[in-house]
mmCIF file of C-alpha atoms and ligand atoms in Angstrom:
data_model
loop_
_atom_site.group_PDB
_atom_site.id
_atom_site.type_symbol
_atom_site.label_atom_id
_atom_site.label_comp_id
_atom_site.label_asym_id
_atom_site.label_seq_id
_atom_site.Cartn_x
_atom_site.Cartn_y
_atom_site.Cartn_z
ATOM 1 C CA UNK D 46 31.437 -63.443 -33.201
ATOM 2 C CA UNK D 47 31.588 -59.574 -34.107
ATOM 3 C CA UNK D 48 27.675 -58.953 -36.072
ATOM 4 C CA UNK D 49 27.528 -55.781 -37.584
ATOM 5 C CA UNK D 50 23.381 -54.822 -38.097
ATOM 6 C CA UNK D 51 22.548 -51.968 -40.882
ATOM 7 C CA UNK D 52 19.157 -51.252 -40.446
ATOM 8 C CA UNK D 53 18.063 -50.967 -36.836
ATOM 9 C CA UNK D 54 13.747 -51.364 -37.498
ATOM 10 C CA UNK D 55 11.069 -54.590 -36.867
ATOM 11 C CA UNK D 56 13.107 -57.359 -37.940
ATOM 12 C CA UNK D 57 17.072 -55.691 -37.265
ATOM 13 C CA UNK D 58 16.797 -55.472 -33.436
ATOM 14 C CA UNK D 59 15.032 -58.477 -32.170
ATOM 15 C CA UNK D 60 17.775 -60.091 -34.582
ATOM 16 C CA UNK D 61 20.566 -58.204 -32.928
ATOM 17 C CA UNK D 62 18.871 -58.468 -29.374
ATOM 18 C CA UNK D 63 18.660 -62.700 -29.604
ATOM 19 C CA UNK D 64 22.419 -62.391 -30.865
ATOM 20 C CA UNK D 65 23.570 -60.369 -28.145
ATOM 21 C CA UNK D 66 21.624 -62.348 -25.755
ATOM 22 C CA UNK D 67 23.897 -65.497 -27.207
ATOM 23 C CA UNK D 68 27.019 -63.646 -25.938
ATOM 24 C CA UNK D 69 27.725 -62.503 -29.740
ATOM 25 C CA UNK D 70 29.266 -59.193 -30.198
ATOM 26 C CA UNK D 71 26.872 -56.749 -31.576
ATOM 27 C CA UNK D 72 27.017 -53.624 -33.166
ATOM 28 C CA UNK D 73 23.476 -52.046 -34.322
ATOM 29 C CA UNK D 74 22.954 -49.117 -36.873
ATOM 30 C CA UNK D 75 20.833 -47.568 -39.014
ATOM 31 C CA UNK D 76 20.331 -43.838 -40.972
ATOM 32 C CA UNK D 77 18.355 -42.773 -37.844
ATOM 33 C CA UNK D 78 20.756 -42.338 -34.376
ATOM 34 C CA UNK D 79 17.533 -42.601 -32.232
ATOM 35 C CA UNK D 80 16.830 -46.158 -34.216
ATOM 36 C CA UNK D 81 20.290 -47.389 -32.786
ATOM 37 C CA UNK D 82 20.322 -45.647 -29.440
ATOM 38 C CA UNK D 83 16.575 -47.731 -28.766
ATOM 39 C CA UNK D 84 17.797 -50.870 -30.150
ATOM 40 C CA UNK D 85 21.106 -51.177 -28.002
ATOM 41 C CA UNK D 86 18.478 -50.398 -24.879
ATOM 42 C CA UNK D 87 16.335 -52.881 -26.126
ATOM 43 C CA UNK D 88 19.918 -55.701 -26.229
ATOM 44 C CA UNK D 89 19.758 -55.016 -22.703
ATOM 45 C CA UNK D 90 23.129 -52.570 -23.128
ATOM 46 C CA UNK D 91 25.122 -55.562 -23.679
ATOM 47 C CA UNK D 92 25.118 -54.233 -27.460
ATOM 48 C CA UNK D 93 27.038 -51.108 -29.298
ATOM 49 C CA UNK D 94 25.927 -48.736 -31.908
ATOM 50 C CA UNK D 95 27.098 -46.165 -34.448
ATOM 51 C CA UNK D 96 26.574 -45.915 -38.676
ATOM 52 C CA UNK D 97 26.239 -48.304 -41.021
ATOM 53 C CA UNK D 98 29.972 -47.772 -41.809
ATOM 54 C CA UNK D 99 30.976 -48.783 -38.549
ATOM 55 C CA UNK D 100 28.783 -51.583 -38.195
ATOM 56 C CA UNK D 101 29.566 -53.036 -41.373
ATOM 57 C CA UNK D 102 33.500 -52.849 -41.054
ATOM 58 C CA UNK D 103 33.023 -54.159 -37.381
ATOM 59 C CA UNK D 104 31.579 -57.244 -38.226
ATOM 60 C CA UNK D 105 32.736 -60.626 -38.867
ATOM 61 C CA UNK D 106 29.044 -61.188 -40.756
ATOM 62 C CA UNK D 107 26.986 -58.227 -41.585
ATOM 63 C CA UNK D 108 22.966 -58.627 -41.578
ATOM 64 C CA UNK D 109 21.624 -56.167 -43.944
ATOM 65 C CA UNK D 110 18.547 -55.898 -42.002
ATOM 66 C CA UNK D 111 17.000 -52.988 -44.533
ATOM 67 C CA UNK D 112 13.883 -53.061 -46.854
ATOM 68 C CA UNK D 113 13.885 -54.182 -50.162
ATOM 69 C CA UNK D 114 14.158 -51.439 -51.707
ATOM 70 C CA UNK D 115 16.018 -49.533 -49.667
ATOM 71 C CA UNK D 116 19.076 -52.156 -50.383
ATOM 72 C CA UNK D 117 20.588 -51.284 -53.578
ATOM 73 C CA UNK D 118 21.039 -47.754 -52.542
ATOM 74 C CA UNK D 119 22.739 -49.042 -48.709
ATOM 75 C CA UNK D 120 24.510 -50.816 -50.607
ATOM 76 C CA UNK D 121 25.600 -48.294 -52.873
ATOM 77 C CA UNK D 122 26.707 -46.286 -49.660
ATOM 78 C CA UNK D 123 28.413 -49.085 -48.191
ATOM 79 C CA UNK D 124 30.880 -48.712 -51.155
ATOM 80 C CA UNK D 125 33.365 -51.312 -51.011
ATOM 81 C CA UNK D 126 33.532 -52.186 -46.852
ATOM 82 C CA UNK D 127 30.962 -55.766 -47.806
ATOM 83 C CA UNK D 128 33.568 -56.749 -49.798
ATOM 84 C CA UNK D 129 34.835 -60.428 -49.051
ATOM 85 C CA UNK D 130 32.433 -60.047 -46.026
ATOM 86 C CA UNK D 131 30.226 -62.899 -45.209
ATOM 87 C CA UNK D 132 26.580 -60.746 -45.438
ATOM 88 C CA UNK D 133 22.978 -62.517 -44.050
ATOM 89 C CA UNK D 134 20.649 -61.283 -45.861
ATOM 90 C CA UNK D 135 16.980 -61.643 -44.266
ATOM 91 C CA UNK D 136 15.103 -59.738 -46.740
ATOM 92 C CA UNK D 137 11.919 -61.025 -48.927
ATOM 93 C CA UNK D 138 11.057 -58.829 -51.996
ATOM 94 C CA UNK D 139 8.102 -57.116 -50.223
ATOM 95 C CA UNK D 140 7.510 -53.183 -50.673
ATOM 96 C CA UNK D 141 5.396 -50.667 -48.781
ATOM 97 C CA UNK D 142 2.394 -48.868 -50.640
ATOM 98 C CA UNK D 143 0.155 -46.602 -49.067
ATOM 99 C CA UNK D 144 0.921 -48.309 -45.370
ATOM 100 C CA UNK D 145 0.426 -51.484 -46.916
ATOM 101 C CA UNK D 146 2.970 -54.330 -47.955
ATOM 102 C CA UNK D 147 3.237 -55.910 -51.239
ATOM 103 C CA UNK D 148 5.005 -58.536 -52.816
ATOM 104 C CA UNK D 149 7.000 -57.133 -55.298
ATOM 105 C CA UNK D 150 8.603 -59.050 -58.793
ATOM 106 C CA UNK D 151 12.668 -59.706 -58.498
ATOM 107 C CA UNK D 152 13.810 -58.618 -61.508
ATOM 108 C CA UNK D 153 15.644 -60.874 -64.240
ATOM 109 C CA UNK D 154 13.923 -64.826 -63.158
ATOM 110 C CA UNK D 155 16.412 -64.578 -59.840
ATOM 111 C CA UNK D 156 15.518 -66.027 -56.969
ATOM 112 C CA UNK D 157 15.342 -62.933 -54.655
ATOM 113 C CA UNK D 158 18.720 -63.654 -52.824
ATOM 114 C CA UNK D 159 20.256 -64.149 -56.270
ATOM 115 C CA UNK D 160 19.224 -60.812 -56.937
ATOM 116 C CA UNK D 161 20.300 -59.696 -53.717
ATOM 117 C CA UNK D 162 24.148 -61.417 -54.512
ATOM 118 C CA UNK D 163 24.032 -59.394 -57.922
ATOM 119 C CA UNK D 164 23.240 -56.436 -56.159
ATOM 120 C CA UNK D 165 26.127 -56.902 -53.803
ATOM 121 C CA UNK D 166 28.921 -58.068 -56.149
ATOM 122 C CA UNK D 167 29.768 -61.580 -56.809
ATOM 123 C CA UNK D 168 32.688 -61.128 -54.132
ATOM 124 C CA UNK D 169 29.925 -60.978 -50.748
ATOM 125 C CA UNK D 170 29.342 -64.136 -48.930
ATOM 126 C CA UNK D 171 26.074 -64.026 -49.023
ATOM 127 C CA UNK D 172 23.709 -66.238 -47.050
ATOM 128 C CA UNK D 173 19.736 -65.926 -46.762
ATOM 129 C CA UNK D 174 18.106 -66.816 -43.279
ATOM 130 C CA UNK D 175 16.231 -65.194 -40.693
ATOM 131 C CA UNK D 176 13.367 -64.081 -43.384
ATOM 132 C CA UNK D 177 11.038 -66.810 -42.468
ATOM 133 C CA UNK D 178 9.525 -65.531 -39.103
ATOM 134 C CA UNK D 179 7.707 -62.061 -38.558
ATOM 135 C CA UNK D 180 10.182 -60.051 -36.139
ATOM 136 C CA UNK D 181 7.189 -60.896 -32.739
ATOM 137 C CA UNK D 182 7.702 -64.252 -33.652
ATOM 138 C CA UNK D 183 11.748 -64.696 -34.419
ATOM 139 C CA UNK D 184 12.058 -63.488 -30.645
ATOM 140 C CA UNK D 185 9.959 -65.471 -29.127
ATOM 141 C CA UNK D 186 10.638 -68.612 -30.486
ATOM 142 C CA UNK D 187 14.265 -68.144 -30.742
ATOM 143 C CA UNK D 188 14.010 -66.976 -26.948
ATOM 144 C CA UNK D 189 12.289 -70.183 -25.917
ATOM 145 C CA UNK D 190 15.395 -72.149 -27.714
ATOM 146 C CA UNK D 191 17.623 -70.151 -26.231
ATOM 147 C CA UNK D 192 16.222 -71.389 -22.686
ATOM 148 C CA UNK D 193 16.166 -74.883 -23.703
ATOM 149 C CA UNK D 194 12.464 -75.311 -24.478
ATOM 150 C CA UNK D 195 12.029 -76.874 -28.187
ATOM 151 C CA UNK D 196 13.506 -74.782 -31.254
ATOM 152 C CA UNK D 197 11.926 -74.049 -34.659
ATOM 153 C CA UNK D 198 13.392 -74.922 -37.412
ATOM 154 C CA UNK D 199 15.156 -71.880 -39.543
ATOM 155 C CA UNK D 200 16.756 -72.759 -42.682
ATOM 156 C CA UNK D 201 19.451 -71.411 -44.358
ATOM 157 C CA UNK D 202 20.682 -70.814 -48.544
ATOM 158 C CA UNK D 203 24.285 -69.887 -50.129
ATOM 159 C CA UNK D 204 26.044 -70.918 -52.599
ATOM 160 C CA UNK D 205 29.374 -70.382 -50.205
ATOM 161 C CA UNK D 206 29.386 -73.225 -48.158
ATOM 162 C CA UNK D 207 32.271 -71.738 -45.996
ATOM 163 C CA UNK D 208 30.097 -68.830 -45.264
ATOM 164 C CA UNK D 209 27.684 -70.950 -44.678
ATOM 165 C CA UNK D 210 29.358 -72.800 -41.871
ATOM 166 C CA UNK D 211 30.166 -69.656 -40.621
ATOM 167 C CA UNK D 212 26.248 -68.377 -40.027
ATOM 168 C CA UNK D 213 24.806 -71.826 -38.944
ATOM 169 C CA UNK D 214 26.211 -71.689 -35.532
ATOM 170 C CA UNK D 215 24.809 -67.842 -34.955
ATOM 171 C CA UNK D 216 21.680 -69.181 -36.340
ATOM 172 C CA UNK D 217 21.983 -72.097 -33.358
ATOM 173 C CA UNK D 218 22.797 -69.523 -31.019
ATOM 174 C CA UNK D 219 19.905 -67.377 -32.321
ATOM 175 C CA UNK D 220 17.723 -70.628 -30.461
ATOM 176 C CA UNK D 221 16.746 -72.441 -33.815
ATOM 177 C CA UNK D 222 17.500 -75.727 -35.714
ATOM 178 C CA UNK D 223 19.481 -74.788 -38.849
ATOM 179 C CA UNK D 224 18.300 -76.558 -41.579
ATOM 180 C CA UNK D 225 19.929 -75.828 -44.961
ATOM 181 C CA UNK D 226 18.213 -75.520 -47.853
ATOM 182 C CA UNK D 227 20.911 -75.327 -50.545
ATOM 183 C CA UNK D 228 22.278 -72.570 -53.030
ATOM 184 C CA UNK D 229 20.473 -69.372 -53.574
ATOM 185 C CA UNK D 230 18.627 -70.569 -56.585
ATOM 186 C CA UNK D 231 16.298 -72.596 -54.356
ATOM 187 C CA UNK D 232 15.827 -70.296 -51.778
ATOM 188 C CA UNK D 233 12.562 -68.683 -50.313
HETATM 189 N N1 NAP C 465 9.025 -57.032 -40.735
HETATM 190 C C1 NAP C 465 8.843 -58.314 -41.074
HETATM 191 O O1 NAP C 465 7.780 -58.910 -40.830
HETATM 192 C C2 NAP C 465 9.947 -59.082 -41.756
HETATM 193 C C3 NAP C 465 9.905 -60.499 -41.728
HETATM 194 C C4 NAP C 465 10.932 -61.211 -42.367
HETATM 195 C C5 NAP C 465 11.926 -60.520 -43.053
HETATM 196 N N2 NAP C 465 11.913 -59.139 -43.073
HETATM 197 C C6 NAP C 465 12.955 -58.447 -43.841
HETATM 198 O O2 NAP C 465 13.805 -57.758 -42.960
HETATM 199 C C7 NAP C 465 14.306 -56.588 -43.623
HETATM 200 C C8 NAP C 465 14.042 -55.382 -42.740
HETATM 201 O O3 NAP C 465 12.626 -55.264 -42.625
HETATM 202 P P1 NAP C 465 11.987 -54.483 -41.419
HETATM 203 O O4 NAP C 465 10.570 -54.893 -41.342
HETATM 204 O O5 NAP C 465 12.854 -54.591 -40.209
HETATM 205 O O6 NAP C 465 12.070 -52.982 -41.993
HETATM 206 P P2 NAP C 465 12.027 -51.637 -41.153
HETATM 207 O O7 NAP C 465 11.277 -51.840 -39.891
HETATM 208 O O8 NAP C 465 11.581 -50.586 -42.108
HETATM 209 O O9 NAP C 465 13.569 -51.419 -40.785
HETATM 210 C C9 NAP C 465 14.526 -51.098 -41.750
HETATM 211 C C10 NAP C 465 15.416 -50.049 -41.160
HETATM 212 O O10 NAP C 465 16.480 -49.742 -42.087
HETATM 213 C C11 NAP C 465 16.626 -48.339 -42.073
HETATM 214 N N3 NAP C 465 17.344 -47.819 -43.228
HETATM 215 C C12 NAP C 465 16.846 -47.366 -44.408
HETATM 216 N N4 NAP C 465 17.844 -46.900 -45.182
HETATM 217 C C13 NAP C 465 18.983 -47.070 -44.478
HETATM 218 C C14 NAP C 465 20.350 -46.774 -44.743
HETATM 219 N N5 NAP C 465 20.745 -46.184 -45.891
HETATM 220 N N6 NAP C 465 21.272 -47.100 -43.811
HETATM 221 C C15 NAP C 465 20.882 -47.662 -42.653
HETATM 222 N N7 NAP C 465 19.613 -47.945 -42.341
HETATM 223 C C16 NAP C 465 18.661 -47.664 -43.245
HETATM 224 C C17 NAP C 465 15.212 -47.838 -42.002
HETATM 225 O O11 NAP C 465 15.166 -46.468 -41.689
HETATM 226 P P3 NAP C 465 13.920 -45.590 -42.261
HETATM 227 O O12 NAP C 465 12.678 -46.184 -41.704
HETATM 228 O O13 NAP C 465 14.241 -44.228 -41.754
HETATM 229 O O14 NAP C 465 13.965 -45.698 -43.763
HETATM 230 C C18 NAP C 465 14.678 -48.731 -40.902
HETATM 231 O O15 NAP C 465 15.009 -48.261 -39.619
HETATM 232 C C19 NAP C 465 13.585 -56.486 -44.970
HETATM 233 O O16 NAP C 465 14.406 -56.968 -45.986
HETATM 234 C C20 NAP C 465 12.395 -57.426 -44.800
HETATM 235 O O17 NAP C 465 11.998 -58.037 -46.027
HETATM 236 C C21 NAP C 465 10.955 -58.416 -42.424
#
């Protein structure tokens, strides 16, 4: 599958690097060229790279692989080329202050991807997964899947279930068990 990556930091590239490892086509980027040129080193060169344009009308599914609050305004950029896409979305409403991370409040009572999917426009397929591990951790446990030792499990939300189909095999392929957890409005 083509995976476009915006956002090419701690959680985009081991993301991108298990993917491409899988035999997935992968396309990293990020505002910062040097982010994209280390992170298609780091894929083992089996990976390409360019903007967030690019990536984002090269892929099949699109990770938004940015901060927080950083992702209303790459959105904003993005203009209309998420439209109709299906979009994993691994983010969890956490902000840096000072060096240090805190959990910030989702506005409105949303769930966080809810507010993510009204961010985005009702017509994204969105799908929330890959927030659960710290980046360290998603690589080495998806690596040990990957070479057949036992997989963790890594659930999934949406409330498109055809998008959903879609992501639970890269998810497989990633080296976990996908579990799904349901529509947005339960999700973590
Ligand atoms: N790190 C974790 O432990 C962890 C765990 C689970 C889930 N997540 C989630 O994963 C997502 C990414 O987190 P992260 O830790 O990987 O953050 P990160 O290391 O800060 O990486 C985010 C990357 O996106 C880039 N970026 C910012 N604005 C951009 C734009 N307009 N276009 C393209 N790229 C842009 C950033 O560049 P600049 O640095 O130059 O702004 C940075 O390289 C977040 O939603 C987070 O909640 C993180």
């Amino acid at each position: 599958m083509r995976v476009g990556i915006v956002g090419s930091g701690r959680l985009g590239v081991p993301l991108g690097r298990l993917l491409s490892m899988a035999g997935h086509d992968v396309f990293f980027s990020d505002a910062d060229p040097a982010r994209v040129e280390a992170a298609t080193l780091a894929a083992d060169g089996q990976a390409r790279g360019g903007s967030p344009l690019e990536a984002t009308r090269f892929g099949d599914v699109v990770i938004m692989a940015v901060g927080w609050e950083a992702f209303p305004a790459v959105v904003a950029d993005l203009g209309g080329t998420l439209s109709g896409k299906i979009v994993i979305d691994p983010s969890n409403p956490i902000a840096e202050r000072d060096g240090l991370s805190v959990v910030v409040a989702v506005p409105g009572g949303l769930t966080s991807p809810q507010y993510q999917q009204r961010v985005l426009g009702a017509d994204v397929r969105l799908v929330r997964t890959f927030n659960t591990k710290y980046p360290r951790e998603l690589l080495e446990l998806g690596t040990a899947g990957q070479r057949g030792g036992s997989r963790a499990d890594m659930p999934y939300w949406g409330d498109d279930d055809e998008a959903k189909k879609a992501v639970m095999p890269l998810i497989e392929d990633a080296g976990f068990t996908a579990i799904d957890g349901g529509g947005l409005s339960g999700a973590r």
